[in-house]
């Protein structure tokens, strides 16, 4: 008598007569630690970006903080460069440049930015690293979460939260240190004397770091990040993605290590699910390209490790293109498709804006001048019959050294500045001074129009060589 095969009934996940829920409850992702070539590069990027972020405000340049966005003084200090609000155009150009760079790199390399350099990824990586050190790897963390509260669980969870909060506050402090001199900020913080705005921003930025990297994590990439939404419009089937080679991997299934998969009718995927377990967004890359994939390459490292153990060729999950995977293209064939119209257009725009940005920054005037007629003082006759107009001249020293300037006027015969024409300014300082301009009586009598066009010339007095001069147009008014 043959034994009746044991049947395990398949249970529907929900009531099939009901529509699927609008909101799927969040499944906590317990990403498993992974090692490998891409993991090492991810940590190189973590260290590189964080050394820059935490270290830059402590660097000095010419006796001042090297990078400081001094909002009170309306000065942006960069190494070798002082920018004024009038230089806002450079910030706009930088944003345009960043946008084109993102378009270009997305068209070529998909979400490589997300996986290796995006602050959300970098901080999530750091927070997960702390979590692993304190609570252990995937299984240990799952067990700890499921275990009832005990002194051990309290100690581990408490230690993790303390480390996360300390890092978040340090991040908030560093962020504020880009806007307030960081050494003064540190002195105030250690004396518990932070001002209300400084305290607010330290805690606000710290809370944002904690919330995004410790609590929301992959939810930011899955549901909040706008880049994840519009990246599809910048990519095509020849953009680099991380993909599973289903032609090679299917049919998936477990098998003894030394078995011949072909004889068993199997592909190279042994269905170990390691690629899913290491994924920080909790997706299965074997289901194809998904919006949630941030391109971190953790699944490549995991799968390459499995392939090594099985004695199979690496690259079942790899950087490839959709066309490359579906048509079985080799690396050289995929590289040949990199230069396509959208990449050339994005590249040309990026190069043009980049060259314009660098050139205009290099040719930027070290001296800024703004002239405004003093509307409170009308044209007036002075003692010798000359006509006098009064202006306010704003001179900005955009260099890192003290400078002397001379103010002159031209455009009418005999027109001259009355009184002292010299001015001295400290590095990165500005001053608005009243300037009286006089036109001799005989020159004024020979003019018919009441409004005359004149030019202010402010010259930087250099001890040697060429000195920059800035000209600013204005008008000279004659009395009726
Ligand atoms: S890690 Fe590789 S072998 Fe394992 S399930 Fe994923 S694709 Fe298959
Ligand atoms: S699928 Fe792979 S590359 Fe994409 S997020 Fe998950 S682990 Fe990273």
Short mmCIF file of C-alpha atoms and ligand atoms in Angstrom, two decimals:
data_model
loop_
_atom_site.label_atom_id
_atom_site.label_comp_id
_atom_site.label_asym_id
_atom_site.label_seq_id
_atom_site.Cartn_x
_atom_site.Cartn_y
_atom_site.Cartn_z
CA UNK A 1 0.00 0.00 0.00
CA UNK A 2 1.52 3.33 -1.00
CA UNK A 3 1.83 6.02 1.67
CA UNK A 4 -0.42 9.05 1.22
CA UNK A 5 1.75 12.10 0.48
CA UNK A 6 1.62 14.70 3.24
CA UNK A 7 0.02 17.89 1.91
CA UNK A 8 0.70 21.23 3.56
CA UNK A 9 -2.27 23.46 2.73
CA UNK A 10 -1.41 26.91 1.42
CA UNK A 11 -3.17 29.60 3.41
CA UNK A 12 -4.24 32.78 1.66
CA UNK A 13 -2.45 35.78 3.17
CA UNK A 14 -5.71 37.70 3.61
CA UNK A 15 -9.36 37.53 2.74
CA UNK A 16 -9.32 37.28 -1.09
CA UNK A 17 -12.77 38.87 -1.24
CA UNK A 18 -11.40 42.05 0.37
CA UNK A 19 -9.34 44.63 -1.58
CA UNK A 20 -5.71 44.86 -0.54
CA UNK A 21 -5.06 47.39 2.24
CA UNK A 22 -4.12 50.91 1.21
CA UNK A 23 -1.28 51.09 3.71
CA UNK A 24 1.05 48.19 4.24
CA UNK A 25 2.30 48.08 7.83
CA UNK A 26 6.07 48.52 8.07
CA UNK A 27 8.10 45.34 8.39
CA UNK A 28 11.22 45.99 10.43
CA UNK A 29 14.30 45.20 8.35
CA UNK A 30 17.04 43.29 10.17
CA UNK A 31 19.84 43.69 7.64
CA UNK A 32 22.55 41.09 8.05
CA UNK A 33 26.23 42.14 8.15
CA UNK A 34 28.08 41.56 4.92
CA UNK A 35 31.70 41.68 3.89
CA UNK A 36 33.24 42.08 0.49
CA UNK A 37 34.71 44.49 -2.02
CA UNK A 38 31.69 46.81 -2.25
CA UNK A 39 31.19 46.81 1.50
CA UNK A 40 34.76 48.01 1.93
CA UNK A 41 34.15 50.81 -0.58
CA UNK A 42 30.94 51.78 1.20
CA UNK A 43 32.89 52.17 4.44
CA UNK A 44 35.63 54.10 2.65
CA UNK A 45 32.93 56.52 1.52
CA UNK A 46 31.47 56.66 5.04
CA UNK A 47 34.87 57.60 6.49
CA UNK A 48 35.72 60.01 3.69
CA UNK A 49 32.42 61.92 3.81
CA UNK A 50 32.31 62.02 7.62
CA UNK A 51 35.94 63.11 7.98
CA UNK A 52 35.08 66.00 5.69
CA UNK A 53 31.80 66.83 7.45
CA UNK A 54 33.05 66.60 11.06
CA UNK A 55 36.57 67.88 10.35
CA UNK A 56 36.07 70.80 7.96
CA UNK A 57 34.71 73.35 10.47
CA UNK A 58 37.76 72.81 12.72
CA UNK A 59 40.22 73.78 9.97
CA UNK A 60 41.65 77.29 9.93
CA UNK A 61 42.60 79.44 6.98
CA UNK A 62 44.31 82.84 7.23
CA UNK A 63 43.54 83.01 10.93
CA UNK A 64 39.82 82.34 10.51
CA UNK A 65 37.55 79.30 10.25
CA UNK A 66 38.17 77.83 6.79
CA UNK A 67 34.49 77.19 6.03
CA UNK A 68 31.96 79.41 7.74
CA UNK A 69 28.56 80.61 6.61
CA UNK A 70 28.30 83.68 8.82
CA UNK A 71 24.66 84.63 8.39
CA UNK A 72 24.82 87.55 10.86
CA UNK A 73 27.68 89.23 9.00
CA UNK A 74 26.27 88.06 5.64
CA UNK A 75 29.62 86.51 4.64
CA UNK A 76 30.35 83.03 3.36
CA UNK A 77 33.94 82.08 4.04
CA UNK A 78 35.62 79.37 2.01
CA UNK A 79 39.35 78.66 1.75
CA UNK A 80 40.75 81.59 -0.23
CA UNK A 81 37.31 82.99 -0.95
CA UNK A 82 34.89 85.37 0.78
CA UNK A 83 31.42 85.51 -0.74
CA UNK A 84 28.81 88.22 -0.19
CA UNK A 85 25.03 87.98 -0.64
CA UNK A 86 25.68 89.61 -4.05
CA UNK A 87 27.45 86.37 -4.98
CA UNK A 88 24.23 84.41 -4.62
CA UNK A 89 24.52 83.64 -8.33
CA UNK A 90 27.37 81.23 -7.48
CA UNK A 91 25.13 79.30 -5.14
CA UNK A 92 22.49 79.08 -7.88
CA UNK A 93 25.17 77.95 -10.34
CA UNK A 94 26.35 75.33 -7.84
CA UNK A 95 22.81 73.98 -7.50
CA UNK A 96 22.42 73.83 -11.30
CA UNK A 97 25.81 72.09 -11.51
CA UNK A 98 24.75 69.56 -8.85
CA UNK A 99 21.49 68.89 -10.71
CA UNK A 100 23.29 68.23 -14.02
CA UNK A 101 25.88 66.08 -12.24
CA UNK A 102 23.03 64.02 -10.76
CA UNK A 103 21.34 63.69 -14.18
CA UNK A 104 24.61 62.66 -15.81
CA UNK A 105 25.69 60.11 -13.20
CA UNK A 106 22.19 58.67 -12.92
CA UNK A 107 22.02 58.17 -16.70
CA UNK A 108 25.40 56.40 -16.61
CA UNK A 109 25.48 54.66 -13.25
CA UNK A 110 21.93 54.59 -11.87
CA UNK A 111 21.67 55.02 -8.11
CA UNK A 112 25.37 54.78 -7.28
CA UNK A 113 25.05 58.09 -5.41
CA UNK A 114 22.28 56.63 -3.21
CA UNK A 115 24.24 53.52 -2.38
CA UNK A 116 27.59 55.08 -1.56
CA UNK A 117 27.45 58.82 -0.85
CA UNK A 118 23.91 59.96 0.02
CA UNK A 119 23.85 61.25 3.63
CA UNK A 120 20.79 59.07 4.34
CA UNK A 121 22.72 55.93 3.33
CA UNK A 122 25.90 57.01 5.06
CA UNK A 123 24.20 57.78 8.40
CA UNK A 124 22.04 54.68 8.22
CA UNK A 125 25.22 52.65 7.68
CA UNK A 126 26.84 54.27 10.74
CA UNK A 127 23.75 53.77 12.90
CA UNK A 128 23.43 50.14 11.78
CA UNK A 129 27.15 49.63 12.50
CA UNK A 130 26.62 50.87 16.08
CA UNK A 131 23.52 48.68 16.40
CA UNK A 132 25.42 45.59 15.25
CA UNK A 133 28.27 46.23 17.68
CA UNK A 134 25.91 46.55 20.64
CA UNK A 135 23.03 44.19 19.83
CA UNK A 136 24.73 41.74 17.51
CA UNK A 137 23.97 40.66 13.95
CA UNK A 138 20.60 39.92 12.34
CA UNK A 139 19.52 36.83 14.29
CA UNK A 140 20.75 38.21 17.63
CA UNK A 141 18.82 41.43 17.06
CA UNK A 142 15.66 39.56 16.07
CA UNK A 143 15.90 37.44 19.22
CA UNK A 144 16.58 40.46 21.37
CA UNK A 145 13.50 42.26 20.00
CA UNK A 146 11.31 39.22 20.58
CA UNK A 147 12.65 38.57 24.08
CA UNK A 148 10.76 39.92 27.11
CA UNK A 149 12.24 42.96 28.80
CA UNK A 150 15.14 42.04 31.09
CA UNK A 151 18.19 43.77 32.55
CA UNK A 152 20.30 42.53 29.61
CA UNK A 153 17.85 43.77 27.00
CA UNK A 154 17.48 47.09 28.81
CA UNK A 155 21.27 47.50 28.98
CA UNK A 156 21.75 46.76 25.27
CA UNK A 157 18.88 48.89 24.06
CA UNK A 158 19.91 51.69 26.44
CA UNK A 159 23.54 51.58 25.27
CA UNK A 160 22.46 51.69 21.63
CA UNK A 161 20.12 54.62 22.21
CA UNK A 162 22.79 56.50 24.19
CA UNK A 163 25.34 56.01 21.38
CA UNK A 164 22.81 57.06 18.72
CA UNK A 165 21.76 60.16 20.69
CA UNK A 166 25.39 61.17 21.34
CA UNK A 167 26.24 60.82 17.63
CA UNK A 168 23.09 62.73 16.62
CA UNK A 169 23.90 65.61 18.97
CA UNK A 170 27.49 65.69 17.74
CA UNK A 171 26.18 65.84 14.18
CA UNK A 172 23.80 68.69 15.13
CA UNK A 173 26.64 70.52 16.86
CA UNK A 174 28.89 70.14 13.80
CA UNK A 175 26.11 71.36 11.51
CA UNK A 176 25.65 74.53 13.61
CA UNK A 177 29.46 74.89 13.61
CA UNK A 178 29.26 75.69 9.90
CA UNK A 179 27.17 78.78 10.75
CA UNK A 180 28.67 79.86 14.09
CA UNK A 181 32.45 79.79 14.74
CA UNK A 182 32.82 76.24 16.02
CA UNK A 183 35.46 76.95 18.65
CA UNK A 184 33.26 79.61 20.25
CA UNK A 185 30.33 77.21 19.96
CA UNK A 186 32.31 74.47 21.71
CA UNK A 187 33.29 76.88 24.51
CA UNK A 188 29.64 77.91 24.98
CA UNK A 189 28.45 74.29 24.87
CA UNK A 190 30.94 73.11 27.51
CA UNK A 191 29.92 76.06 29.74
CA UNK A 192 26.20 75.23 29.12
CA UNK A 193 25.85 78.68 27.60
CA UNK A 194 24.47 77.98 24.13
CA UNK A 195 22.07 80.62 22.85
CA UNK A 196 18.41 79.72 22.15
CA UNK A 197 18.82 79.56 18.35
CA UNK A 198 22.03 77.55 18.55
CA UNK A 199 20.40 75.12 21.00
CA UNK A 200 17.34 74.83 18.78
CA UNK A 201 19.36 73.98 15.65
CA UNK A 202 21.70 71.57 17.45
CA UNK A 203 18.70 69.63 18.77
CA UNK A 204 16.67 69.97 15.58
CA UNK A 205 19.45 68.69 13.32
CA UNK A 206 20.33 66.04 15.89
CA UNK A 207 16.70 64.91 15.99
CA UNK A 208 16.55 64.82 12.18
CA UNK A 209 19.69 62.65 12.10
CA UNK A 210 18.33 60.30 14.76
CA UNK A 211 14.90 60.10 13.13
CA UNK A 212 16.18 59.49 9.61
CA UNK A 213 19.07 57.11 10.33
CA UNK A 214 17.90 55.42 13.52
CA UNK A 215 14.15 55.24 13.12
CA UNK A 216 12.91 55.83 9.55
CA UNK A 217 15.92 54.36 7.72
CA UNK A 218 14.82 52.61 4.50
CA UNK A 219 11.41 54.32 4.74
CA UNK A 220 13.09 57.58 3.69
CA UNK A 221 14.41 55.92 0.50
CA UNK A 222 11.21 53.97 -0.14
CA UNK A 223 8.60 56.62 0.44
CA UNK A 224 10.04 60.08 1.10
CA UNK A 225 13.00 60.67 -1.21
CA UNK A 226 11.94 62.59 -4.37
CA UNK A 227 15.05 61.42 -6.23
CA UNK A 228 13.81 57.83 -6.02
CA UNK A 229 10.63 58.97 -7.74
CA UNK A 230 12.08 60.85 -10.68
CA UNK A 231 15.24 58.85 -11.29
CA UNK A 232 13.29 56.63 -13.69
CA UNK A 233 13.00 59.53 -16.13
CA UNK A 234 16.81 59.88 -16.23
CA UNK A 235 17.61 56.21 -16.69
CA UNK A 236 17.11 53.89 -19.60
CA UNK A 237 17.83 50.26 -20.33
CA UNK A 238 21.53 51.00 -20.84
CA UNK A 239 22.04 52.67 -17.43
CA UNK A 240 24.06 50.75 -14.90
CA UNK A 241 21.95 49.02 -12.27
CA UNK A 242 22.43 46.20 -9.82
CA UNK A 243 20.67 43.22 -11.30
CA UNK A 244 20.16 39.52 -10.84
CA UNK A 245 21.03 37.42 -13.88
CA UNK A 246 17.89 35.30 -14.05
CA UNK A 247 19.11 33.59 -17.26
CA UNK A 248 21.94 32.16 -15.24
CA UNK A 249 20.30 31.87 -11.81
CA UNK A 250 16.98 30.16 -12.62
CA UNK A 251 15.65 27.67 -11.81
CA UNK A 252 16.73 28.42 -8.29
CA UNK A 253 16.93 25.76 -5.63
CA UNK A 254 19.10 24.25 -2.93
CA UNK A 255 21.51 21.47 -3.82
CA UNK A 256 24.51 19.69 -2.30
CA UNK A 257 27.73 21.65 -2.79
CA UNK A 258 29.32 19.18 -5.18
CA UNK A 259 26.18 18.44 -7.20
CA UNK A 260 26.01 19.38 -10.87
CA UNK A 261 23.20 21.94 -11.12
CA UNK A 262 22.58 21.17 -14.80
CA UNK A 263 21.98 17.52 -14.00
CA UNK A 264 19.41 18.65 -11.42
CA UNK A 265 17.82 21.10 -13.85
CA UNK A 266 18.90 24.05 -11.68
CA UNK A 267 20.52 27.40 -12.33
CA UNK A 268 23.25 28.95 -10.18
CA UNK A 269 20.97 30.47 -7.50
CA UNK A 270 20.94 28.15 -4.52
CA UNK A 271 18.02 30.10 -2.99
CA UNK A 272 19.95 30.80 0.21
CA UNK A 273 18.21 34.24 0.50
CA UNK A 274 21.42 35.83 1.74
CA UNK A 275 20.95 38.61 -0.83
CA UNK A 276 17.59 39.41 0.78
CA UNK A 277 18.92 39.18 4.33
CA UNK A 278 21.69 41.74 3.74
CA UNK A 279 19.47 44.19 1.88
CA UNK A 280 18.98 47.36 3.96
CA UNK A 281 15.65 48.05 2.24
CA UNK A 282 14.43 44.48 2.66
CA UNK A 283 13.76 43.68 -1.01
CA UNK A 284 14.52 40.63 -3.09
CA UNK A 285 16.68 41.73 -6.03
CA UNK A 286 15.74 38.50 -7.81
CA UNK A 287 12.30 40.00 -8.47
CA UNK A 288 13.90 42.48 -10.87
CA UNK A 289 14.71 46.19 -10.69
CA UNK A 290 12.68 47.85 -7.95
CA UNK A 291 12.27 51.47 -6.96
CA UNK A 292 13.31 50.59 -3.40
CA UNK A 293 16.77 49.41 -4.48
CA UNK A 294 19.30 52.06 -3.44
CA UNK A 295 22.17 50.42 -5.33
CA UNK A 296 24.26 49.70 -2.22
CA UNK A 297 25.69 46.49 -3.73
CA UNK A 298 25.40 44.56 -0.43
CA UNK A 299 23.59 41.81 -2.32
CA UNK A 300 26.51 41.55 -4.78
CA UNK A 301 28.96 40.97 -1.93
CA UNK A 302 26.64 38.42 -0.30
CA UNK A 303 26.02 36.50 -3.50
CA UNK A 304 29.68 36.58 -4.59
CA UNK A 305 30.53 34.97 -1.23
CA UNK A 306 28.00 32.23 -1.91
CA UNK A 307 29.29 31.70 -5.45
CA UNK A 308 32.84 31.37 -4.08
CA UNK A 309 31.72 28.74 -1.59
CA UNK A 310 29.84 26.81 -4.26
CA UNK A 311 32.75 27.05 -6.71
CA UNK A 312 30.63 28.96 -9.26
CA UNK A 313 31.65 32.02 -11.20
CA UNK A 314 31.02 35.30 -9.39
CA UNK A 315 28.53 37.87 -10.70
CA UNK A 316 25.14 36.18 -10.46
CA UNK A 317 24.12 39.53 -8.98
CA UNK A 318 26.25 42.27 -10.49
CA UNK A 319 26.46 45.75 -11.93
CA UNK A 320 24.92 45.47 -15.37
CA UNK A 321 22.31 47.13 -17.57
CA UNK A 322 18.78 45.92 -18.22
CA UNK A 323 19.72 45.36 -21.87
CA UNK A 324 22.92 43.64 -20.78
CA UNK A 325 21.01 41.22 -18.55
CA UNK A 326 18.22 40.47 -21.00
CA UNK A 327 20.49 40.15 -24.07
CA UNK A 328 23.42 38.55 -22.25
CA UNK A 329 25.83 41.36 -23.20
CA UNK A 330 29.44 41.31 -22.01
CA UNK A 331 31.14 44.18 -20.16
CA UNK A 332 32.73 45.63 -23.32
CA UNK A 333 29.38 45.63 -25.13
CA UNK A 334 27.70 47.42 -22.23
CA UNK A 335 30.50 50.00 -22.03
CA UNK A 336 30.08 50.74 -25.73
CA UNK A 337 26.49 51.76 -25.05
CA UNK A 338 27.48 54.30 -22.39
CA UNK A 339 27.89 57.08 -24.98
CA UNK A 340 24.28 57.54 -25.99
CA UNK A 341 22.37 60.77 -26.72
CA UNK A 342 21.03 61.46 -23.21
CA UNK A 343 24.46 60.86 -21.64
CA UNK A 344 26.10 63.16 -24.21
CA UNK A 345 23.50 65.90 -23.64
CA UNK A 346 23.78 65.70 -19.83
CA UNK A 347 27.60 65.53 -20.10
CA UNK A 348 27.77 68.56 -22.42
CA UNK A 349 25.49 70.60 -20.13
CA UNK A 350 27.49 69.56 -17.08
CA UNK A 351 30.79 70.52 -18.74
CA UNK A 352 29.44 73.86 -19.99
CA UNK A 353 28.00 74.90 -16.60
CA UNK A 354 31.12 73.61 -14.83
CA UNK A 355 33.49 75.61 -17.04
CA UNK A 356 31.32 78.75 -16.73
CA UNK A 357 31.19 78.33 -12.94
CA UNK A 358 34.95 77.88 -12.49
CA UNK A 359 35.80 80.68 -14.94
CA UNK A 360 33.46 83.21 -13.38
CA UNK A 361 34.71 82.31 -9.89
CA UNK A 362 38.34 82.72 -11.00
CA UNK A 363 37.58 86.09 -12.65
CA UNK A 364 35.43 87.31 -9.79
CA UNK A 365 36.06 90.95 -8.75
CA UNK A 366 37.88 91.24 -5.43
CA UNK A 367 36.14 94.58 -4.99
CA UNK A 368 32.39 95.32 -4.95
CA UNK A 369 30.85 98.76 -5.22
CA UNK A 370 27.30 99.99 -4.95
CA UNK A 371 26.35 103.66 -5.39
CA UNK A 372 23.03 105.12 -4.29
CA UNK A 373 22.06 108.78 -4.58
CA UNK A 374 21.21 110.26 -1.20
CA UNK A 375 17.54 111.06 -1.73
CA UNK A 376 17.42 113.15 1.45
CA UNK A 377 19.88 115.70 0.05
CA UNK A 378 18.76 117.40 -3.18
CA UNK A 379 21.19 119.06 -5.59
CA UNK A 380 22.46 122.18 -3.90
CA UNK A 381 24.67 125.18 -4.60
CA UNK A 382 27.72 125.51 -2.41
CA UNK A 383 29.85 128.58 -1.53
CA UNK A 384 31.73 129.04 -4.85
CA UNK A 385 28.63 128.50 -7.00
CA UNK A 386 29.46 124.84 -7.62
CA UNK A 387 26.66 122.25 -7.69
CA UNK A 388 26.89 119.47 -5.13
CA UNK A 389 25.15 116.06 -5.05
CA UNK A 390 25.51 113.58 -2.18
CA UNK A 391 25.72 109.79 -2.61
CA UNK A 392 26.19 106.76 -0.42
CA UNK A 393 28.96 104.55 -1.75
CA UNK A 394 29.16 101.00 -0.44
CA UNK A 395 32.61 99.45 -0.90
CA UNK A 396 33.14 95.74 -0.17
CA UNK A 397 36.57 94.22 0.22
CA UNK A 398 36.16 90.65 -1.04
CA UNK A 399 39.78 89.74 -0.37
CA UNK A 400 41.51 88.19 2.64
CA UNK A 401 43.85 91.19 3.15
CA UNK A 402 43.34 94.80 4.29
CA UNK A 403 42.99 97.12 1.29
CA UNK A 404 43.13 100.84 0.50
CA UNK A 405 40.85 102.39 -2.11
CA UNK A 406 40.49 105.71 -3.90
CA UNK A 407 37.08 106.98 -5.00
CA UNK A 408 36.86 109.16 -8.12
CA UNK A 409 34.11 110.39 -10.44
CA UNK A 410 34.06 111.13 -14.17
CA UNK A 411 31.63 111.94 -16.95
CA UNK A 412 31.41 115.77 -16.72
CA UNK A 413 34.14 118.42 -17.11
CA UNK A 414 35.61 119.39 -13.72
CA UNK A 415 33.47 116.88 -11.78
CA UNK A 416 35.29 115.78 -8.59
CA UNK A 417 34.82 114.21 -5.21
CA UNK A 418 34.86 116.82 -2.43
CA UNK A 419 37.08 116.02 0.54
CA UNK A 420 38.93 112.81 1.30
CA UNK A 421 38.82 110.28 -1.54
CA UNK A 422 40.77 107.51 0.25
CA UNK A 423 39.30 104.62 2.19
CA UNK A 424 40.77 101.68 4.11
CA UNK A 425 38.99 98.40 4.73
CA UNK A 426 39.85 95.36 6.85
CA UNK A 427 39.81 91.87 5.21
CA UNK A 428 36.31 90.90 4.06
CA UNK A 429 34.90 94.16 5.42
CA UNK A 430 32.47 96.61 3.86
CA UNK A 431 31.66 100.24 4.56
CA UNK A 432 29.00 102.61 3.32
CA UNK A 433 30.25 106.20 3.28
CA UNK A 434 28.64 109.51 2.24
CA UNK A 435 30.43 111.04 -0.76
CA UNK A 436 29.90 114.63 -1.95
CA UNK A 437 30.46 115.25 -5.66
CA UNK A 438 30.88 118.80 -6.99
CA UNK A 439 30.54 120.28 -10.46
CA UNK A 440 32.13 123.75 -11.03
CA UNK A 441 29.65 126.61 -11.66
CA UNK A 442 30.77 127.28 -15.25
CA UNK A 443 30.48 123.58 -16.21
CA UNK A 444 27.00 123.41 -14.67
CA UNK A 445 25.91 126.57 -16.56
CA UNK A 446 26.87 125.01 -19.90
CA UNK A 447 24.55 122.00 -19.41
CA UNK A 448 20.93 121.98 -20.57
CA UNK A 449 19.60 118.66 -19.22
CA UNK A 450 18.82 118.56 -15.53
CA UNK A 451 19.92 114.91 -15.22
CA UNK A 452 23.47 114.03 -16.23
CA UNK A 453 25.01 110.58 -16.40
CA UNK A 454 28.23 110.11 -14.46
CA UNK A 455 30.50 107.25 -13.37
CA UNK A 456 32.03 106.40 -10.02
CA UNK A 457 35.41 104.73 -10.15
CA UNK A 458 36.71 102.90 -7.08
CA UNK A 459 40.32 101.78 -7.45
CA UNK A 460 42.12 99.38 -5.14
CA UNK A 461 45.51 100.94 -4.34
CA UNK A 462 48.07 98.21 -4.80
CA UNK A 463 51.69 98.82 -3.82
CA UNK A 464 52.86 97.19 -7.02
CA UNK A 465 51.37 96.15 -10.31
CA UNK A 466 47.80 96.39 -11.65
CA UNK A 467 45.05 97.45 -9.32
CA UNK A 468 41.42 96.51 -9.93
CA UNK A 469 39.01 99.33 -10.63
CA UNK A 470 35.24 99.04 -10.46
CA UNK A 471 33.01 101.49 -12.29
CA UNK A 472 29.45 102.15 -11.23
CA UNK A 473 27.03 104.32 -13.20
CA UNK A 474 24.95 107.01 -11.49
CA UNK A 475 23.28 110.36 -12.22
CA UNK A 476 24.13 113.91 -11.27
CA UNK A 477 21.19 116.29 -10.80
CA UNK A 478 21.38 120.02 -11.55
CA UNK A 479 19.14 122.48 -9.65
CA UNK A 480 16.17 123.94 -11.58
S1 LIG B 1 22.61 35.24 -2.57
FE1 LIG B 1 22.82 34.53 -4.68
S2 LIG B 1 22.53 32.35 -4.50
FE2 LIG B 1 21.75 33.18 -2.60
S3 LIG B 1 19.57 33.54 -3.03
FE3 LIG B 1 20.61 35.42 -3.54
S4 LIG B 1 20.98 35.24 -5.73
FE4 LIG B 1 20.54 33.17 -5.01
S1 LIG B 2 18.70 45.01 -3.71
FE1 LIG B 2 20.92 44.91 -3.39
S2 LIG B 2 21.69 46.86 -4.14
FE2 LIG B 2 19.47 47.07 -3.90
S3 LIG B 2 19.22 47.95 -1.87
FE3 LIG B 2 19.06 45.73 -1.65
S4 LIG B 2 21.13 45.05 -1.17
FE4 LIG B 2 21.31 47.14 -1.94
#
